[in-house]
Coordinates of C-alpha atoms in Angstrom, one line a residue:
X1 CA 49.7 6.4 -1.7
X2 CA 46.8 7.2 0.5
X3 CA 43.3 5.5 0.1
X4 CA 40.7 7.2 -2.3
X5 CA 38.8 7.5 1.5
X6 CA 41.3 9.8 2.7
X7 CA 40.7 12.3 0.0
X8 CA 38.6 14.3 2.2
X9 CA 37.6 13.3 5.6
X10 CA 39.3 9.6 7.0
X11 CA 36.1 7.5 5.7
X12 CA 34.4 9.5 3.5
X13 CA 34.3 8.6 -0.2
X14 CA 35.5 10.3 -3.0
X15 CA 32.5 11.2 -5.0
X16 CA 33.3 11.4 -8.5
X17 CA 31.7 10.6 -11.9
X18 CA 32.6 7.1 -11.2
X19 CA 30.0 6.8 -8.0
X20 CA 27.4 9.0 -10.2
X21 CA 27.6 6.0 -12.6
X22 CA 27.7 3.1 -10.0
X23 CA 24.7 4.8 -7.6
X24 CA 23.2 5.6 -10.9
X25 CA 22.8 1.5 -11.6
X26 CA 21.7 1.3 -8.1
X27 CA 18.6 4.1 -7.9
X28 CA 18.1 2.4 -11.8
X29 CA 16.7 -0.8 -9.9
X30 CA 14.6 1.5 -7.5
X31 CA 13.3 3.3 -10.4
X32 CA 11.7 -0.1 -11.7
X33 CA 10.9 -1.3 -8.2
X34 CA 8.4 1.8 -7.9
X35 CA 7.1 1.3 -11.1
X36 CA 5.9 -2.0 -10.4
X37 CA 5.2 -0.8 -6.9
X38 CA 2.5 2.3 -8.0
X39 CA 1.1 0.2 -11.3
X40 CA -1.9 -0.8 -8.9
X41 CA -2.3 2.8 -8.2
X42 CA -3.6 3.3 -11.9
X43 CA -5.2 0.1 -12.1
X44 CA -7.3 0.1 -8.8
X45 CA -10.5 0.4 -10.5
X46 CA -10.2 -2.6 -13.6
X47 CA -8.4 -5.1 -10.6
X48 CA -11.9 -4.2 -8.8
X49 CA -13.6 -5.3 -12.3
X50 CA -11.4 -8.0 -13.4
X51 CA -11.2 -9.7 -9.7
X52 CA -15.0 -8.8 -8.8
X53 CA -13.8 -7.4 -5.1
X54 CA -14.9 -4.8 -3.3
X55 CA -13.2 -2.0 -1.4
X56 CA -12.3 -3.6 1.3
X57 CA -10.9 -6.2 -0.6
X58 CA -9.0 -4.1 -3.1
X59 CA -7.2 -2.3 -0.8
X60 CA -5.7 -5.4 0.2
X61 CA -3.7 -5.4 -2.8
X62 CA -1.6 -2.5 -1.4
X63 CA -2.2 -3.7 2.6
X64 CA -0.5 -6.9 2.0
X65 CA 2.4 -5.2 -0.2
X66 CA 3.0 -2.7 2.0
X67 CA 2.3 -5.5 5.2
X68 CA 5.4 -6.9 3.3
X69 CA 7.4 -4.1 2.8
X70 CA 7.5 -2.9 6.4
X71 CA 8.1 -6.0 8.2
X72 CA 11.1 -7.0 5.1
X73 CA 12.8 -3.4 6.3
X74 CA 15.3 -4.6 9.2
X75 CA 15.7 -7.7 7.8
X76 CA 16.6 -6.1 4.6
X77 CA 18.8 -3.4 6.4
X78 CA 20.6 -6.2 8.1
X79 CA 21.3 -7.6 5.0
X80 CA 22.7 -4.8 3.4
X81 CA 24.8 -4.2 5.9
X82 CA 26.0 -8.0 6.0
X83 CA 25.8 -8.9 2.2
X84 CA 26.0 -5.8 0.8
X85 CA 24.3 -4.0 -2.0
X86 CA 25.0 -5.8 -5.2
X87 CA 23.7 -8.8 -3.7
X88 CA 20.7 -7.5 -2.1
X89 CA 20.0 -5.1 -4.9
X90 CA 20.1 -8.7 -7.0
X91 CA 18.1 -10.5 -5.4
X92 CA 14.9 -7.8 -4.7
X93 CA 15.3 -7.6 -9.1
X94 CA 14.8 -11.1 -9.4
X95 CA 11.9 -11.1 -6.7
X96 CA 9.7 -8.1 -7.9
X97 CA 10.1 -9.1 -11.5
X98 CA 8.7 -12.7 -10.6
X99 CA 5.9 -10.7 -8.7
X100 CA 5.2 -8.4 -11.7
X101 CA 5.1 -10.8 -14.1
X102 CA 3.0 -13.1 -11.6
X103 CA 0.2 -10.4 -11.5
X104 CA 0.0 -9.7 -15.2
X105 CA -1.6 -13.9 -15.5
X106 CA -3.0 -14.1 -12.1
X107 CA -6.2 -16.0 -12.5
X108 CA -7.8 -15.2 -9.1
X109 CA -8.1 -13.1 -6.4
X110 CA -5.8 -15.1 -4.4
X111 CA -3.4 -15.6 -7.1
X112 CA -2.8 -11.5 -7.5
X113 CA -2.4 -11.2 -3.5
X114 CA 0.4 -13.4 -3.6
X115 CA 2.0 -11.9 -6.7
X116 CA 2.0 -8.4 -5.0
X117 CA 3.3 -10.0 -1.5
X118 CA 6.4 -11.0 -3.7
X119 CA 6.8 -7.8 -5.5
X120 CA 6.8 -6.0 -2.3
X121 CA 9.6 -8.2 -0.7
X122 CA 11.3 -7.0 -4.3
X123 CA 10.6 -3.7 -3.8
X124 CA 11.7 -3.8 0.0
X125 CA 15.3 -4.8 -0.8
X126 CA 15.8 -1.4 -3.1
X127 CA 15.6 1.7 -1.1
X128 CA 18.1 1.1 1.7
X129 CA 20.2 -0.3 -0.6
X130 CA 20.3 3.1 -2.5
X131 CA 20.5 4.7 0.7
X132 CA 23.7 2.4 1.5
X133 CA 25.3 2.9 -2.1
X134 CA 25.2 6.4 -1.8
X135 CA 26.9 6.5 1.6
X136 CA 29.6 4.6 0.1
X137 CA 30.2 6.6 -2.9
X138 CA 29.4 10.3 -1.5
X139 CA 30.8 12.7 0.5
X140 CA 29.0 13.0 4.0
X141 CA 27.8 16.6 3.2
X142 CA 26.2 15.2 -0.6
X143 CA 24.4 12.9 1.9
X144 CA 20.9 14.9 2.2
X145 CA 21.1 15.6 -1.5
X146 CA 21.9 12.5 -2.4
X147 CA 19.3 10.8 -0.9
X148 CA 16.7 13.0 -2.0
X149 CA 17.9 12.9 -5.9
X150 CA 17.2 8.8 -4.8
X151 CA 13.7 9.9 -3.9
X152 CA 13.4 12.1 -7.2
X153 CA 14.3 8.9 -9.5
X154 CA 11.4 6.7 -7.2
X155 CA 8.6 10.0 -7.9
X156 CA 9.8 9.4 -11.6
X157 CA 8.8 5.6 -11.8
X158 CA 5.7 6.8 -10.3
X159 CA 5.6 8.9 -13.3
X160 CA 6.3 6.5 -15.8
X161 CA 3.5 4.1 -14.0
X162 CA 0.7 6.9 -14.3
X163 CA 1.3 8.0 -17.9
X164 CA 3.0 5.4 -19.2
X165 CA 1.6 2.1 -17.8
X166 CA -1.7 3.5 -17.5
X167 CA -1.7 4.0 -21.4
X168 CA -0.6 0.7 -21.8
X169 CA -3.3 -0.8 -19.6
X170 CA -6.0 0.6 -21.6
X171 CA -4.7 0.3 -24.9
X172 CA -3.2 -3.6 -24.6
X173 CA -5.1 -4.7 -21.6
X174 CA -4.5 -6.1 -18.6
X175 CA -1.9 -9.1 -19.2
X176 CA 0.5 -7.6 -21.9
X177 CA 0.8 -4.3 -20.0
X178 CA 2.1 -5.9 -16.9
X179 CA 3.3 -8.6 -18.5
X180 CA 5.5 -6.0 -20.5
X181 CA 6.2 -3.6 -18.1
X182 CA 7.9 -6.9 -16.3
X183 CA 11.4 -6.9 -19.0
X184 CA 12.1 -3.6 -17.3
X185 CA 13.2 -5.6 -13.9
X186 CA 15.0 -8.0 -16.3
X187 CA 17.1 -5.2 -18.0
X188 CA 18.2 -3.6 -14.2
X189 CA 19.1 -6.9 -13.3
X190 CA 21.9 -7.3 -16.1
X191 CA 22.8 -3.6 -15.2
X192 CA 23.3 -4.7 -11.6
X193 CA 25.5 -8.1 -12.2
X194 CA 27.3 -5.5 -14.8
X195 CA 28.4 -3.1 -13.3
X196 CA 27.3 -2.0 -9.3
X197 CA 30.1 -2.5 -7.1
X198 CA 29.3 -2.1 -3.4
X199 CA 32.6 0.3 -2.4
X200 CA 35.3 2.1 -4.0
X201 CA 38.5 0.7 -4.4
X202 CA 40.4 1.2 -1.0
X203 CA 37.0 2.1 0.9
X204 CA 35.6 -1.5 2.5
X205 CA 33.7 -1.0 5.5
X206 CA 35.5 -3.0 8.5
X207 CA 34.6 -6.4 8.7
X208 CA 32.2 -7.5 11.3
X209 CA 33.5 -10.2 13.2
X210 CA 30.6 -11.6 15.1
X211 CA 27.2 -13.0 13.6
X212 CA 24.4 -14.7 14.3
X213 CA 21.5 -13.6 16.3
X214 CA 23.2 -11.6 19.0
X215 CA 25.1 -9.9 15.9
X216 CA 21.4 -9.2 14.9
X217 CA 20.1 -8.2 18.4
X218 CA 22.8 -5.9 19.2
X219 CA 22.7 -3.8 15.4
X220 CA 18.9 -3.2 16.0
X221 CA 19.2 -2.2 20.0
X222 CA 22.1 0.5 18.9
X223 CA 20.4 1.9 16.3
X224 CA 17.0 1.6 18.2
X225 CA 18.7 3.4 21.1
X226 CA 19.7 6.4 19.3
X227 CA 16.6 9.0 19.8
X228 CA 18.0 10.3 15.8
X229 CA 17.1 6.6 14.4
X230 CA 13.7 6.9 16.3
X231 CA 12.8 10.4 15.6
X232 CA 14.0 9.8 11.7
X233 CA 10.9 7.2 12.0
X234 CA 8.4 9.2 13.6
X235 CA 9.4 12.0 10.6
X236 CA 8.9 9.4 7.9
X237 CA 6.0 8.2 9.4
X238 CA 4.0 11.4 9.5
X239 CA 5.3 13.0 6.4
X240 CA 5.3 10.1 3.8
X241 CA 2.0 8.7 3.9
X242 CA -0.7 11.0 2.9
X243 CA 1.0 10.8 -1.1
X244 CA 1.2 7.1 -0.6
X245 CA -2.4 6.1 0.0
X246 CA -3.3 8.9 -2.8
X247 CA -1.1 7.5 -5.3
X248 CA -1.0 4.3 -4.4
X249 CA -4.6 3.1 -4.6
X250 CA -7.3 6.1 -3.4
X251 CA -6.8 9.2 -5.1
X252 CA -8.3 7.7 -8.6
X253 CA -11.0 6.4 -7.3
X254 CA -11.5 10.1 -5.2
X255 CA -11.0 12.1 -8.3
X256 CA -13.5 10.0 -10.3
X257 CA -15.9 8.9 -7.9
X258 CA -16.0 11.5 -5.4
X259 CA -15.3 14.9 -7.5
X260 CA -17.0 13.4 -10.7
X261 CA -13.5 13.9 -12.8
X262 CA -12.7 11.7 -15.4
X263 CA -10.5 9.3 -15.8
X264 CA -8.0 11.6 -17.8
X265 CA -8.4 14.5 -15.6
X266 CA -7.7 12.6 -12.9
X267 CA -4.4 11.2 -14.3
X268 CA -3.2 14.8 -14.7
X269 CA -4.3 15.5 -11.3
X270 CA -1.9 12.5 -9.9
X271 CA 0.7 13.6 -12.5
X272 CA 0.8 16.5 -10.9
X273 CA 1.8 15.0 -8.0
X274 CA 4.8 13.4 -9.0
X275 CA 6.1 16.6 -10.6
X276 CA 5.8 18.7 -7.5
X277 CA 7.1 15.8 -6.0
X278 CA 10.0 16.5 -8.2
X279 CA 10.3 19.6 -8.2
X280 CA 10.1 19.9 -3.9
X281 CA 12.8 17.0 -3.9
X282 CA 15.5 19.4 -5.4
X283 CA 14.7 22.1 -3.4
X284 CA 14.4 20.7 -0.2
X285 CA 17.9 18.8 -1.1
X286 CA 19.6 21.8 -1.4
X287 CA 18.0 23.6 1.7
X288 CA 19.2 20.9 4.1
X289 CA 22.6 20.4 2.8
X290 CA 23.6 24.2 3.5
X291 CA 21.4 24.3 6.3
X292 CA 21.0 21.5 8.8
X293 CA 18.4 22.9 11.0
X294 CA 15.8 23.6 8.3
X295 CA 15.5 19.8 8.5
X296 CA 12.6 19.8 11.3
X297 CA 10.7 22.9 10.1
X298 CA 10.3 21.6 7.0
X299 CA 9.2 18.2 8.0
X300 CA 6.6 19.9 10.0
X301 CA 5.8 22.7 7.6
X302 CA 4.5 20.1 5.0
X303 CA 2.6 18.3 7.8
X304 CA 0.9 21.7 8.3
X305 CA 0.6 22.7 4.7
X306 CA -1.1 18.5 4.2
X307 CA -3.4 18.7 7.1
X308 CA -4.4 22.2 5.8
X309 CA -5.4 21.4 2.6
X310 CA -6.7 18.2 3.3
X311 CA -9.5 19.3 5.7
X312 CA -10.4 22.6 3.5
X313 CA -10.9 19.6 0.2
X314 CA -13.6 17.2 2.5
X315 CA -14.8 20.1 4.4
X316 CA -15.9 22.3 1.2
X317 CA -19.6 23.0 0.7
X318 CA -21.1 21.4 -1.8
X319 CA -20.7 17.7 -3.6
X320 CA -17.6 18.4 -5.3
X321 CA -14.5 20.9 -4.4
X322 CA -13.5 22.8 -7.0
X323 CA -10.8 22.2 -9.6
X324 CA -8.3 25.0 -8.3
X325 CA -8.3 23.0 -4.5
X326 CA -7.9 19.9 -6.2
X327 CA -4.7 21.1 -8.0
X328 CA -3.6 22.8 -4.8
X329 CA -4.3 19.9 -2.9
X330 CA -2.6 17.6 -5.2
X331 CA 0.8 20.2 -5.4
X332 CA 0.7 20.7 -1.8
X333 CA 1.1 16.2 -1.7
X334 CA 3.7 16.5 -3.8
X335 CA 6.0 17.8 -1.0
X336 CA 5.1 14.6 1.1
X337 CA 7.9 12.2 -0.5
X338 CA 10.7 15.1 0.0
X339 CA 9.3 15.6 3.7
X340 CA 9.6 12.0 4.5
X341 CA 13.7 12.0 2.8
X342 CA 14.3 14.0 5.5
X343 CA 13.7 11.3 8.2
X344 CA 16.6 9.3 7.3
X345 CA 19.2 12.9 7.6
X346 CA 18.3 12.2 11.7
X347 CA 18.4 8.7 11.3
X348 CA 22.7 9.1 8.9
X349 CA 24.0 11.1 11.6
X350 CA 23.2 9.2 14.7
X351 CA 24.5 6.1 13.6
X352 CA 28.3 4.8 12.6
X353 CA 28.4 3.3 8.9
X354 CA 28.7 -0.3 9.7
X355 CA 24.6 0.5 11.1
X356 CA 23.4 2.5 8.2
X357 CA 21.2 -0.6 6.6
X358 CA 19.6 -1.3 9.7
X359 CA 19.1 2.3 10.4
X360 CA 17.4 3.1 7.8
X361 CA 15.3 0.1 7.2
X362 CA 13.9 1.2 10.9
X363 CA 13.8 4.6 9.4
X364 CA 11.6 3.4 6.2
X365 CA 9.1 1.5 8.3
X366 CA 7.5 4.1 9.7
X367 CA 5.8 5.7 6.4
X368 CA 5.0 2.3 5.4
X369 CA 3.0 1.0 8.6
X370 CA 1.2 4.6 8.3
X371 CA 0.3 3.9 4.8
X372 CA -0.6 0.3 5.7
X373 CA -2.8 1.6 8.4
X374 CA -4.7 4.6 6.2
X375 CA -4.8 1.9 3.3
X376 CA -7.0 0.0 5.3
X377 CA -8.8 2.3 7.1
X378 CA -10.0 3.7 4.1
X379 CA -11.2 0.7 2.4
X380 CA -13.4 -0.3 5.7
X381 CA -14.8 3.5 5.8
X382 CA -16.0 3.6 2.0
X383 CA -17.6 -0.2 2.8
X384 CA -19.0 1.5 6.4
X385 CA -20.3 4.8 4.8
X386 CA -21.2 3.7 1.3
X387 CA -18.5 5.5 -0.8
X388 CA -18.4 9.1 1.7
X389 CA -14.7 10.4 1.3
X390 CA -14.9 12.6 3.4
X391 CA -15.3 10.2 6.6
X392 CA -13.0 8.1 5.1
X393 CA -10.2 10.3 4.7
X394 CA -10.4 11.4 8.0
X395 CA -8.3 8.7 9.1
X396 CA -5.3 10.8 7.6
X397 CA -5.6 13.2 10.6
X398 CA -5.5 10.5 13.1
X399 CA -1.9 9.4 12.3
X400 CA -0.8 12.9 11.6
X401 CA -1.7 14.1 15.2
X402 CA -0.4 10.8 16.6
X403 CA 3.5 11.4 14.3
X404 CA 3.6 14.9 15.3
X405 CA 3.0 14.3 18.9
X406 CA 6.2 11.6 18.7
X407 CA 7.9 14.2 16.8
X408 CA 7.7 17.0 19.7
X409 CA 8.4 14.2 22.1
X410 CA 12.2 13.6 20.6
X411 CA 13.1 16.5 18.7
X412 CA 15.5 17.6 21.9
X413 CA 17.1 14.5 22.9
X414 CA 17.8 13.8 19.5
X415 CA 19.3 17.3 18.6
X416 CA 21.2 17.1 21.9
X417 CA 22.9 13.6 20.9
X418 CA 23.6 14.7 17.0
X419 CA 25.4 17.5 18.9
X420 CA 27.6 15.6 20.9
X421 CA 28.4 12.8 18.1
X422 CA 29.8 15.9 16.3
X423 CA 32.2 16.9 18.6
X424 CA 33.6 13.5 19.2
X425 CA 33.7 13.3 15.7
X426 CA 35.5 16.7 15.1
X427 CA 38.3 15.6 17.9
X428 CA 38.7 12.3 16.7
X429 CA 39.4 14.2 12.9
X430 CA 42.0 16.6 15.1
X431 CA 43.7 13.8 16.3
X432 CA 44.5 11.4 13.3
X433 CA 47.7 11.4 12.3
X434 CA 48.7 12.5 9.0
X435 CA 49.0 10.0 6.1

């Protein structure tokens, strides 16, 4: 009887309801990882009352986070690819819950940093392994859909964070809302020791047979070497961003301080982020798995559509833009998190399956050091400038020009390799012997 593998391609998985309900448990520990991830994003203004720090210094809340986010991303990938994801998956549970609940009773400044430094070495060790589950349990061609459905369940703890949390904050106060927020990482954790199983039956990966650190060196030169794996990061880079550093910590403060919204208003207007997000994911899932090469023109259609908008918002006459740009704006972010999905559909290809952690964990870097970098840049503006938005925004402009630039630079070698990995892989398929 021939492997559930062989049911379509050699290698590919079966699919089924049985990987919907495995991934499912995976993308359910992501979904809490991002809850715990954004919470900050909501709370940026009482962390600035409760921890008496200025701009600077709260957005080194999300600096340090994302700091350890980035630089856990190979490392992580490795891991995945080594341990694989039940065990990873485990252990980022165990480590962002400890951070959560560590920043509900923080008692100082210093205390919170480290509690978020540990929640984002959680939160590092969930995404790839997603990314990895899925291409274990899915058909190649689900892949792009796949992984953007993975991105639609993160946009939904953002959700959850900015209507639910939020509420929570202000109603219970600071220590029983993140305090209680933390049993969600508990629950995910039993799911994961449950019932996520790394593989189908009868579809283990090959066993590596050499580790160490040339093991290590040689997975992250191969996958470095492929111009797919570096363009997916220059994608990801550009695209991802500009919805992070909103959600994440600056947009509430913007829509409150800057536009003179209230608090409310201003949680609608971030709400309405995540929806589009949403909304975007499914379409832009469903574009790129009937049609490959919409994969660049979207990416920089978005960049377009966010540079756009973003200059018309700090550019408009006046003190305040009015409410119709602002929901514009804030629809037209919403396509960012979709945009930056499509980085890892150059990074799948251009890498065999016994890569795809480290792969993507190179892939998932990029967003986060541009995030990093406008995180900060922002904070040291508004300290510069006294609170003006408008200069301090500008920094999202910067890193655009700079990821589109890289983006240009690669787009043919990478398209060029992709096409020649497809037709070894198309004769290699003619040539295996029937089962």
């Amino acid at each position: 009887m021939s492997s559930p593998c062989n049911a379509t391609l050699p290698g590919d998985p079966p699919g089924g309801r049985r990987a919907v309900a495995v991934w499912s448990t995976g993308v359910a520990v992501y979904f809490v990882a991002v809850i715990f991830r954004t919470s900050l994003g909501v709370a940026g203004l009482d962390a600035a009352d409760r921890f008496r720090v200025n701009a600077s210094a709260l957005s080194t809340f999300s600096i340090l986070q994302l700091l350890v986010y980035a630089g856990m991303q190979i490392p992580v990938g490795l891991l995945v690819d080594r341990l694989g994801t039940k065990k990873v998956l485990s252990i980022g549970a165990v480590l962002f819950t400890a951070g959560q609940l560590g920043f509900a009773f923080s008692p100082s400044y210093g205390a919170a940093l480290a509690s978020r430094a540990l929640l984002g070495c959680g939160d590092a060790m969930t995404f790839i392994s997603v990314l990895r589950l899925g291409t274990r349990w899915f058909p190649a061609r689900r892949g792009p859909l796949v992984a953007q459905l993975a991105g639609l369940a993160g946009m939904a703890g953002n959700l959850v964070s900015t209507l639910v949390l939020a509420r929570l904050l202000h109603g219970l106060g600071w220590t029983p809302a993140f305090a209680g927020s933390a049993l969600a990482g508990a629950v995910v954790l039993v799911l994961t020791l449950l019932f996520l199983k790394d593989h189908p039956e009868g579809c283990a990966p090959e066993p590596s047979r050499h580790r160490g650190a040339a093991y290590v060196r040689r997975q992250i030169a191969e996958a470095w070497r492929e111009p797919g794996t570096r363009l997916g990061l220059w994608v990801h880079f550009t695209t991802q961003f500009p919805a992070m550093v909103f959600l994440l910590l600056w947009g509430l403060p913007f829509l409150v301080q800057a536009q003179g919204l209230s608090r409310a208003t201003a949680g609608e207007l971030l709400t309405l982020v995540v929806l589009s997000n949403m909304v975007i994911g499914l379409v832009y899932g469903q574009i790129i798995a009937r049609h490959h090469a919409a994969r660049l023109p979207l990416a920089l259609g978005t960049v377009s559509g966010t540079v756009l908008l973003w200059a018309v918002t700090l550019a408009y006459p006046g003190q305040r833009a009015p409410m119709w740009l602002l929901v514009v704006l804030c629809a037209v972010l919403g396509a960012c998190g979709p945009a930056s999905m499509i980085g890892f559909d150059f990074a799948r290809p251009a890498n065999p399956p016994e890569r795809q952690g480290t792969a993507s964990g190179i892939t998932n870097m990029g967003g986060f050091i541009a995030s990093m970098t406008t995180l900060f840049a922002v904070g040291v503006l508004l300290d510069a400038t006294g609170g003006d938005y408008a200069v301090a925004f500008s920094a999202v402009f910067v890193l655009q020009a700079l990821g589109v630039s890289q983006i240009l630079r690669l787009r043919g070698r990478a398209a060029r390799r992709e096409r020649e990995r497809l037709v070894a892989s198309r004769v290699e398929t003619v040539h295996v012997p029937a089962a």
